[in-house]
């Protein structure tokens, strides 16, 4: 943390001595590519981290990402979390998950949380096939942005809490499937499909107080396996009303109530 010129004694201080040459001090960690297909202990990532292969985190371990960290995924690569991932950024030092190469949506695979725990606050997800994917996991996603992905967030089971996030310019913003929990206060706009409901006939997911508008094909699309209705009252829509695909277009798939 000291200025090297102040703590090095050389020719500048005594003329008959030689000179010590030094590089400027790094302001942060140097870029690093994770070298193993697994994380074998509780681990902290900071700075610029590369993922060049599928990396897994076993149950019982925690991966913590510090504010300002960027995770760069090689094409078709991703992470499988069976333990706990904690990614809590700050408003001015957000955490970013993106592709290592600038390109189209779907460049990298997914960040999968399966039977684990994930806390994502002030994070940005972009350029993934499925940016955040969870099965049977406790998931808190607050103040995050999902942009330029094939699917922003896809989740089954839970409980999940999606709060105050932005989903924009994805092929599909959110894709719930027999999910449990809450989707509240999010902005879901300028996607091809805002929400694609795979199967929510048991009614254990609450979707309310969201702004769902300006999606090019559908604001809400009922999936082929969804035989029950879904209650989407209490959300905000475009002035002309929502663009809905449900049993009114395809009998047997359930209705969207709004």
Short mmCIF file of the C-alpha atoms (twelve columns), coordinates in Angstrom:
data_MODEL
# 
_entry.id   MODEL 
# 
loop_
_atom_site.group_PDB 
_atom_site.id 
_atom_site.type_symbol 
_atom_site.label_atom_id 
_atom_site.label_alt_id 
_atom_site.label_comp_id 
_atom_site.label_asym_id 
_atom_site.label_seq_id 
_atom_site.Cartn_x 
_atom_site.Cartn_y 
_atom_site.Cartn_z 
_atom_site.pdbx_PDB_model_num 
ATOM 1   C CA . UNK A 1   0.000   0.000   0.000   1 
ATOM 2   C CA . UNK A 2   3.017   2.306   0.245   1 
ATOM 3   C CA . UNK A 3   4.464   4.337   -2.619  1 
ATOM 4   C CA . UNK A 4   7.511   2.268   -3.743  1 
ATOM 5   C CA . UNK A 5   9.571   5.432   -4.333  1 
ATOM 6   C CA . UNK A 6   9.230   6.271   -0.645  1 
ATOM 7   C CA . UNK A 7   10.187  2.865   0.756   1 
ATOM 8   C CA . UNK A 8   13.084  1.957   -1.613  1 
ATOM 9   C CA . UNK A 9   16.557  3.175   -0.707  1 
ATOM 10  C CA . UNK A 10  18.723  3.431   -3.887  1 
ATOM 11  C CA . UNK A 11  20.594  5.918   -6.076  1 
ATOM 12  C CA . UNK A 12  17.983  8.611   -5.535  1 
ATOM 13  C CA . UNK A 13  18.930  8.591   -1.876  1 
ATOM 14  C CA . UNK A 14  22.680  7.918   -2.134  1 
ATOM 15  C CA . UNK A 15  24.527  8.711   -5.360  1 
ATOM 16  C CA . UNK A 16  27.020  5.804   -5.320  1 
ATOM 17  C CA . UNK A 17  24.256  3.194   -5.135  1 
ATOM 18  C CA . UNK A 18  22.519  1.514   -8.033  1 
ATOM 19  C CA . UNK A 19  18.885  2.060   -9.068  1 
ATOM 20  C CA . UNK A 20  15.967  -0.197  -8.200  1 
ATOM 21  C CA . UNK A 21  13.516  -0.408  -11.109 1 
ATOM 22  C CA . UNK A 22  9.894   -1.287  -10.304 1 
ATOM 23  C CA . UNK A 23  6.479   -1.490  -11.929 1 
ATOM 24  C CA . UNK A 24  3.508   0.570   -10.779 1 
ATOM 25  C CA . UNK A 25  1.491   -1.049  -8.025  1 
ATOM 26  C CA . UNK A 26  -1.585  -2.959  -9.228  1 
ATOM 27  C CA . UNK A 27  -4.837  -1.325  -8.194  1 
ATOM 28  C CA . UNK A 28  -6.618  -4.717  -8.071  1 
ATOM 29  C CA . UNK A 29  -6.139  -8.449  -8.603  1 
ATOM 30  C CA . UNK A 30  -4.642  -9.556  -11.921 1 
ATOM 31  C CA . UNK A 31  -6.959  -11.467 -14.326 1 
ATOM 32  C CA . UNK A 32  -7.092  -15.166 -13.447 1 
ATOM 33  C CA . UNK A 33  -8.620  -18.241 -15.101 1 
ATOM 34  C CA . UNK A 34  -9.884  -20.898 -12.688 1 
ATOM 35  C CA . UNK A 35  -7.703  -23.953 -13.456 1 
ATOM 36  C CA . UNK A 36  -9.822  -26.843 -12.115 1 
ATOM 37  C CA . UNK A 37  -13.204 -28.410 -12.970 1 
ATOM 38  C CA . UNK A 38  -14.324 -27.958 -9.344  1 
ATOM 39  C CA . UNK A 39  -13.959 -25.668 -6.342  1 
ATOM 40  C CA . UNK A 40  -12.656 -27.752 -3.452  1 
ATOM 41  C CA . UNK A 41  -12.972 -25.400 -0.487  1 
ATOM 42  C CA . UNK A 42  -14.731 -22.225 0.627   1 
ATOM 43  C CA . UNK A 43  -13.421 -19.701 -1.889  1 
ATOM 44  C CA . UNK A 44  -13.502 -15.965 -2.583  1 
ATOM 45  C CA . UNK A 45  -13.296 -14.543 -6.105  1 
ATOM 46  C CA . UNK A 46  -12.318 -10.952 -6.786  1 
ATOM 47  C CA . UNK A 47  -11.301 -8.998  -9.853  1 
ATOM 48  C CA . UNK A 48  -11.526 -10.607 -13.310 1 
ATOM 49  C CA . UNK A 49  -12.126 -14.369 -13.191 1 
ATOM 50  C CA . UNK A 50  -12.145 -16.591 -16.278 1 
ATOM 51  C CA . UNK A 51  -14.151 -19.829 -16.582 1 
ATOM 52  C CA . UNK A 52  -12.826 -21.885 -19.497 1 
ATOM 53  C CA . UNK A 53  -14.534 -25.203 -18.598 1 
ATOM 54  C CA . UNK A 54  -17.524 -26.433 -16.606 1 
ATOM 55  C CA . UNK A 55  -16.769 -25.598 -12.956 1 
ATOM 56  C CA . UNK A 56  -18.759 -27.181 -10.108 1 
ATOM 57  C CA . UNK A 57  -19.136 -26.253 -6.442  1 
ATOM 58  C CA . UNK A 58  -20.033 -29.270 -4.239  1 
ATOM 59  C CA . UNK A 59  -22.644 -29.196 -1.494  1 
ATOM 60  C CA . UNK A 60  -21.402 -27.796 1.817   1 
ATOM 61  C CA . UNK A 61  -19.009 -25.264 0.256   1 
ATOM 62  C CA . UNK A 62  -19.412 -21.553 -0.459  1 
ATOM 63  C CA . UNK A 63  -18.194 -19.415 -3.348  1 
ATOM 64  C CA . UNK A 64  -18.266 -15.706 -2.508  1 
ATOM 65  C CA . UNK A 65  -17.822 -13.004 -5.131  1 
ATOM 66  C CA . UNK A 66  -16.705 -9.598  -3.914  1 
ATOM 67  C CA . UNK A 67  -18.118 -6.310  -5.251  1 
ATOM 68  C CA . UNK A 68  -16.712 -5.318  -8.643  1 
ATOM 69  C CA . UNK A 69  -15.901 -8.893  -9.718  1 
ATOM 70  C CA . UNK A 70  -16.379 -9.892  -13.374 1 
ATOM 71  C CA . UNK A 71  -16.762 -13.568 -14.344 1 
ATOM 72  C CA . UNK A 72  -15.899 -14.231 -18.004 1 
ATOM 73  C CA . UNK A 73  -17.255 -17.501 -19.421 1 
ATOM 74  C CA . UNK A 74  -15.741 -19.192 -22.463 1 
ATOM 75  C CA . UNK A 75  -18.277 -20.199 -25.156 1 
ATOM 76  C CA . UNK A 76  -20.620 -23.017 -24.042 1 
ATOM 77  C CA . UNK A 77  -19.121 -23.121 -20.564 1 
ATOM 78  C CA . UNK A 78  -20.841 -22.555 -17.228 1 
ATOM 79  C CA . UNK A 79  -20.977 -23.284 -13.514 1 
ATOM 80  C CA . UNK A 80  -22.950 -25.827 -11.434 1 
ATOM 81  C CA . UNK A 81  -23.575 -24.780 -7.837  1 
ATOM 82  C CA . UNK A 82  -24.662 -27.503 -5.402  1 
ATOM 83  C CA . UNK A 83  -23.413 -25.522 -2.397  1 
ATOM 84  C CA . UNK A 84  -23.823 -21.804 -1.721  1 
ATOM 85  C CA . UNK A 85  -22.946 -18.890 -3.999  1 
ATOM 86  C CA . UNK A 86  -22.968 -15.372 -2.573  1 
ATOM 87  C CA . UNK A 87  -22.620 -12.546 -5.092  1 
ATOM 88  C CA . UNK A 88  -23.452 -9.266  -3.368  1 
ATOM 89  C CA . UNK A 89  -22.379 -6.246  -5.361  1 
ATOM 90  C CA . UNK A 90  -22.765 -2.546  -4.596  1 
ATOM 91  C CA . UNK A 91  -24.641 0.026   -6.685  1 
ATOM 92  C CA . UNK A 92  -21.328 1.473   -7.917  1 
ATOM 93  C CA . UNK A 93  -19.398 -1.850  -7.910  1 
ATOM 94  C CA . UNK A 94  -21.720 -4.401  -9.461  1 
ATOM 95  C CA . UNK A 95  -20.850 -8.042  -10.116 1 
ATOM 96  C CA . UNK A 96  -20.934 -9.100  -13.762 1 
ATOM 97  C CA . UNK A 97  -21.444 -12.518 -15.399 1 
ATOM 98  C CA . UNK A 98  -20.741 -12.349 -19.130 1 
ATOM 99  C CA . UNK A 99  -19.095 -14.022 -22.106 1 
ATOM 100 C CA . UNK A 100 -15.358 -13.913 -22.602 1 
ATOM 101 C CA . UNK A 101 -15.912 -12.964 -26.239 1 
ATOM 102 C CA . UNK A 102 -18.233 -10.222 -27.387 1 
ATOM 103 C CA . UNK A 103 -20.973 -11.918 -29.357 1 
ATOM 104 C CA . UNK A 104 -24.624 -12.837 -29.663 1 
ATOM 105 C CA . UNK A 105 -27.022 -14.109 -27.029 1 
ATOM 106 C CA . UNK A 106 -26.260 -17.624 -25.839 1 
ATOM 107 C CA . UNK A 107 -22.490 -17.419 -26.045 1 
ATOM 108 C CA . UNK A 108 -21.917 -19.148 -22.677 1 
ATOM 109 C CA . UNK A 109 -24.098 -21.873 -21.177 1 
ATOM 110 C CA . UNK A 110 -25.529 -21.166 -17.718 1 
ATOM 111 C CA . UNK A 111 -25.016 -20.582 -14.030 1 
ATOM 112 C CA . UNK A 112 -26.967 -23.474 -12.496 1 
ATOM 113 C CA . UNK A 113 -27.895 -23.580 -8.798  1 
ATOM 114 C CA . UNK A 114 -29.189 -27.084 -8.074  1 
ATOM 115 C CA . UNK A 115 -30.350 -28.064 -4.574  1 
ATOM 116 C CA . UNK A 116 -28.202 -25.224 -3.291  1 
ATOM 117 C CA . UNK A 117 -28.430 -21.604 -2.188  1 
ATOM 118 C CA . UNK A 118 -27.815 -18.442 -4.163  1 
ATOM 119 C CA . UNK A 119 -27.798 -14.767 -3.161  1 
ATOM 120 C CA . UNK A 120 -27.421 -12.356 -6.076  1 
ATOM 121 C CA . UNK A 121 -27.652 -8.625  -5.344  1 
ATOM 122 C CA . UNK A 122 -26.622 -5.859  -7.776  1 
ATOM 123 C CA . UNK A 123 -25.415 -8.314  -10.424 1 
ATOM 124 C CA . UNK A 124 -25.519 -8.147  -14.240 1 
ATOM 125 C CA . UNK A 125 -26.065 -11.253 -16.401 1 
ATOM 126 C CA . UNK A 126 -25.558 -11.110 -20.170 1 
ATOM 127 C CA . UNK A 127 -24.853 -13.190 -23.311 1 
ATOM 128 C CA . UNK A 128 -25.884 -16.576 -21.852 1 
ATOM 129 C CA . UNK A 129 -28.042 -19.402 -23.126 1 
ATOM 130 C CA . UNK A 130 -29.701 -19.423 -19.673 1 
ATOM 131 C CA . UNK A 131 -28.069 -16.840 -17.447 1 
ATOM 132 C CA . UNK A 132 -29.431 -18.045 -14.098 1 
ATOM 133 C CA . UNK A 133 -30.987 -21.519 -13.839 1 
ATOM 134 C CA . UNK A 134 -32.125 -23.123 -10.582 1 
ATOM 135 C CA . UNK A 135 -33.725 -26.394 -9.461  1 
ATOM 136 C CA . UNK A 136 -34.979 -26.876 -5.907  1 
ATOM 137 C CA . UNK A 137 -32.856 -24.062 -4.527  1 
ATOM 138 C CA . UNK A 138 -33.241 -21.154 -2.122  1 
ATOM 139 C CA . UNK A 139 -32.626 -18.189 -4.412  1 
ATOM 140 C CA . UNK A 140 -32.626 -14.445 -3.643  1 
ATOM 141 C CA . UNK A 141 -32.171 -12.219 -6.691  1 
ATOM 142 C CA . UNK A 142 -32.454 -8.491  -5.955  1 
ATOM 143 C CA . UNK A 143 -31.549 -5.449  -8.040  1 
ATOM 144 C CA . UNK A 144 -30.007 -7.472  -10.889 1 
ATOM 145 C CA . UNK A 145 -30.080 -6.904  -14.648 1 
ATOM 146 C CA . UNK A 146 -30.606 -9.676  -17.230 1 
ATOM 147 C CA . UNK A 147 -29.867 -8.487  -20.755 1 
ATOM 148 C CA . UNK A 148 -28.987 -10.054 -24.129 1 
ATOM 149 C CA . UNK A 149 -29.559 -13.681 -23.016 1 
ATOM 150 C CA . UNK A 150 -31.620 -16.409 -24.657 1 
ATOM 151 C CA . UNK A 151 -33.273 -16.929 -21.241 1 
ATOM 152 C CA . UNK A 152 -32.705 -14.519 -18.410 1 
ATOM 153 C CA . UNK A 153 -33.796 -16.671 -15.462 1 
ATOM 154 C CA . UNK A 154 -35.308 -20.160 -15.481 1 
ATOM 155 C CA . UNK A 155 -36.327 -21.753 -12.189 1 
ATOM 156 C CA . UNK A 156 -38.111 -24.827 -10.861 1 
ATOM 157 C CA . UNK A 157 -39.064 -25.353 -7.232  1 
ATOM 158 C CA . UNK A 158 -37.589 -22.949 -4.743  1 
ATOM 159 C CA . UNK A 159 -38.298 -20.926 -2.727  1 
ATOM 160 C CA . UNK A 160 -37.194 -18.052 -4.953  1 
ATOM 161 C CA . UNK A 161 -37.413 -14.290 -4.401  1 
ATOM 162 C CA . UNK A 162 -36.952 -12.121 -7.501  1 
ATOM 163 C CA . UNK A 163 -37.233 -8.489  -6.444  1 
ATOM 164 C CA . UNK A 164 -36.575 -5.170  -8.236  1 
ATOM 165 C CA . UNK A 165 -34.701 -6.728  -11.182 1 
ATOM 166 C CA . UNK A 166 -34.673 -5.654  -14.835 1 
ATOM 167 C CA . UNK A 167 -35.191 -8.134  -17.694 1 
ATOM 168 C CA . UNK A 168 -34.691 -6.593  -21.126 1 
ATOM 169 C CA . UNK A 169 -33.621 -7.599  -24.628 1 
ATOM 170 C CA . UNK A 170 -33.671 -11.333 -23.888 1 
ATOM 171 C CA . UNK A 171 -35.416 -13.952 -26.013 1 
ATOM 172 C CA . UNK A 172 -37.293 -14.997 -22.821 1 
ATOM 173 C CA . UNK A 173 -37.124 -12.883 -19.672 1 
ATOM 174 C CA . UNK A 174 -38.337 -15.295 -16.980 1 
ATOM 175 C CA . UNK A 175 -39.274 -18.971 -17.357 1 
ATOM 176 C CA . UNK A 176 -40.905 -20.403 -14.193 1 
ATOM 177 C CA . UNK A 177 -41.703 -24.104 -13.998 1 
ATOM 178 C CA . UNK A 178 -43.579 -25.458 -10.946 1 
ATOM 179 C CA . UNK A 179 -41.839 -22.743 -8.987  1 
ATOM 180 C CA . UNK A 180 -42.344 -21.676 -5.377  1 
ATOM 181 C CA . UNK A 181 -41.873 -18.122 -4.148  1 
ATOM 182 C CA . UNK A 182 -42.290 -14.532 -5.297  1 
ATOM 183 C CA . UNK A 183 -41.590 -12.396 -8.380  1 
ATOM 184 C CA . UNK A 184 -42.303 -8.831  -7.270  1 
ATOM 185 C CA . UNK A 185 -41.449 -5.302  -8.371  1 
ATOM 186 C CA . UNK A 186 -39.440 -6.257  -11.471 1 
ATOM 187 C CA . UNK A 187 -39.307 -4.527  -14.851 1 
ATOM 188 C CA . UNK A 188 -39.845 -6.979  -17.728 1 
ATOM 189 C CA . UNK A 189 -39.751 -5.170  -21.055 1 
ATOM 190 C CA . UNK A 190 -38.281 -5.216  -24.569 1 
ATOM 191 C CA . UNK A 191 -37.846 -9.000  -24.587 1 
ATOM 192 C CA . UNK A 192 -39.278 -11.254 -27.278 1 
ATOM 193 C CA . UNK A 193 -41.337 -12.986 -24.563 1 
ATOM 194 C CA . UNK A 194 -41.505 -11.378 -21.131 1 
ATOM 195 C CA . UNK A 195 -42.606 -14.428 -19.118 1 
ATOM 196 C CA . UNK A 196 -42.976 -17.944 -20.480 1 
ATOM 197 C CA . UNK A 197 -44.951 -20.027 -17.980 1 
ATOM 198 C CA . UNK A 198 -43.822 -23.625 -18.377 1 
ATOM 199 C CA . UNK A 199 -46.071 -25.164 -15.705 1 
ATOM 200 C CA . UNK A 200 -47.590 -23.267 -12.772 1 
ATOM 201 C CA . UNK A 201 -50.905 -24.999 -12.203 1 
ATOM 202 C CA . UNK A 202 -50.299 -25.486 -8.455  1 
ATOM 203 C CA . UNK A 203 -50.256 -21.718 -7.802  1 
ATOM 204 C CA . UNK A 204 -47.280 -21.597 -5.420  1 
ATOM 205 C CA . UNK A 205 -45.564 -18.723 -7.262  1 
ATOM 206 C CA . UNK A 206 -46.786 -15.149 -6.733  1 
ATOM 207 C CA . UNK A 207 -46.137 -12.733 -9.619  1 
ATOM 208 C CA . UNK A 208 -47.261 -9.225  -8.672  1 
ATOM 209 C CA . UNK A 209 -46.412 -5.493  -8.825  1 
ATOM 210 C CA . UNK A 210 -44.211 -5.983  -11.897 1 
ATOM 211 C CA . UNK A 211 -44.069 -3.745  -14.950 1 
ATOM 212 C CA . UNK A 212 -44.613 -6.125  -17.902 1 
ATOM 213 C CA . UNK A 213 -44.807 -4.250  -21.200 1 
ATOM 214 C CA . UNK A 214 -43.247 -3.614  -24.588 1 
ATOM 215 C CA . UNK A 215 -42.244 -7.235  -25.217 1 
ATOM 216 C CA . UNK A 216 -42.246 -7.865  -28.968 1 
ATOM 217 C CA . UNK A 217 -44.105 -11.209 -29.242 1 
ATOM 218 C CA . UNK A 218 -45.840 -11.799 -25.921 1 
ATOM 219 C CA . UNK A 219 -45.789 -10.241 -22.503 1 
ATOM 220 C CA . UNK A 220 -46.865 -13.643 -21.117 1 
ATOM 221 C CA . UNK A 221 -46.858 -16.967 -22.971 1 
ATOM 222 C CA . UNK A 222 -48.401 -20.094 -21.480 1 
ATOM 223 C CA . UNK A 223 -46.288 -23.181 -22.137 1 
ATOM 224 C CA . UNK A 224 -47.558 -26.381 -23.648 1 
ATOM 225 C CA . UNK A 225 -47.500 -28.269 -20.314 1 
ATOM 226 C CA . UNK A 226 -49.461 -25.642 -18.361 1 
ATOM 227 C CA . UNK A 227 -53.016 -26.925 -17.987 1 
ATOM 228 C CA . UNK A 228 -54.131 -24.588 -15.168 1 
ATOM 229 C CA . UNK A 229 -54.760 -20.854 -14.991 1 
ATOM 230 C CA . UNK A 230 -52.219 -18.398 -13.597 1 
ATOM 231 C CA . UNK A 231 -53.140 -15.284 -11.628 1 
ATOM 232 C CA . UNK A 232 -51.263 -12.204 -12.863 1 
ATOM 233 C CA . UNK A 233 -53.587 -9.592  -11.427 1 
ATOM 234 C CA . UNK A 234 -51.844 -6.687  -9.737  1 
ATOM 235 C CA . UNK A 235 -49.176 -6.169  -12.413 1 
ATOM 236 C CA . UNK A 236 -48.708 -3.107  -14.651 1 
ATOM 237 C CA . UNK A 237 -49.187 -3.470  -18.422 1 
ATOM 238 C CA . UNK A 238 -48.891 -1.345  -21.557 1 
ATOM 239 C CA . UNK A 239 -51.751 1.169   -22.030 1 
ATOM 240 C CA . UNK A 240 -53.244 -1.059  -24.736 1 
ATOM 241 C CA . UNK A 241 -53.240 -4.091  -22.454 1 
ATOM 242 C CA . UNK A 242 -50.984 -7.157  -22.303 1 
ATOM 243 C CA . UNK A 243 -50.053 -9.390  -25.216 1 
ATOM 244 C CA . UNK A 244 -51.067 -12.850 -24.003 1 
ATOM 245 C CA . UNK A 245 -50.762 -16.353 -25.445 1 
ATOM 246 C CA . UNK A 246 -53.017 -18.740 -23.533 1 
ATOM 247 C CA . UNK A 247 -56.091 -20.945 -24.002 1 
ATOM 248 C CA . UNK A 248 -57.731 -18.208 -26.050 1 
ATOM 249 C CA . UNK A 249 -55.226 -19.053 -28.796 1 
ATOM 250 C CA . UNK A 250 -54.555 -22.708 -27.927 1 
ATOM 251 C CA . UNK A 251 -57.292 -24.595 -26.043 1 
ATOM 252 C CA . UNK A 252 -56.131 -26.743 -23.133 1 
ATOM 253 C CA . UNK A 253 -53.145 -24.754 -21.880 1 
ATOM 254 C CA . UNK A 254 -54.838 -22.598 -19.247 1 
ATOM 255 C CA . UNK A 255 -55.548 -18.895 -19.069 1 
ATOM 256 C CA . UNK A 256 -53.652 -15.845 -17.882 1 
ATOM 257 C CA . UNK A 257 -55.805 -13.856 -15.444 1 
ATOM 258 C CA . UNK A 258 -55.013 -10.139 -15.455 1 
# 
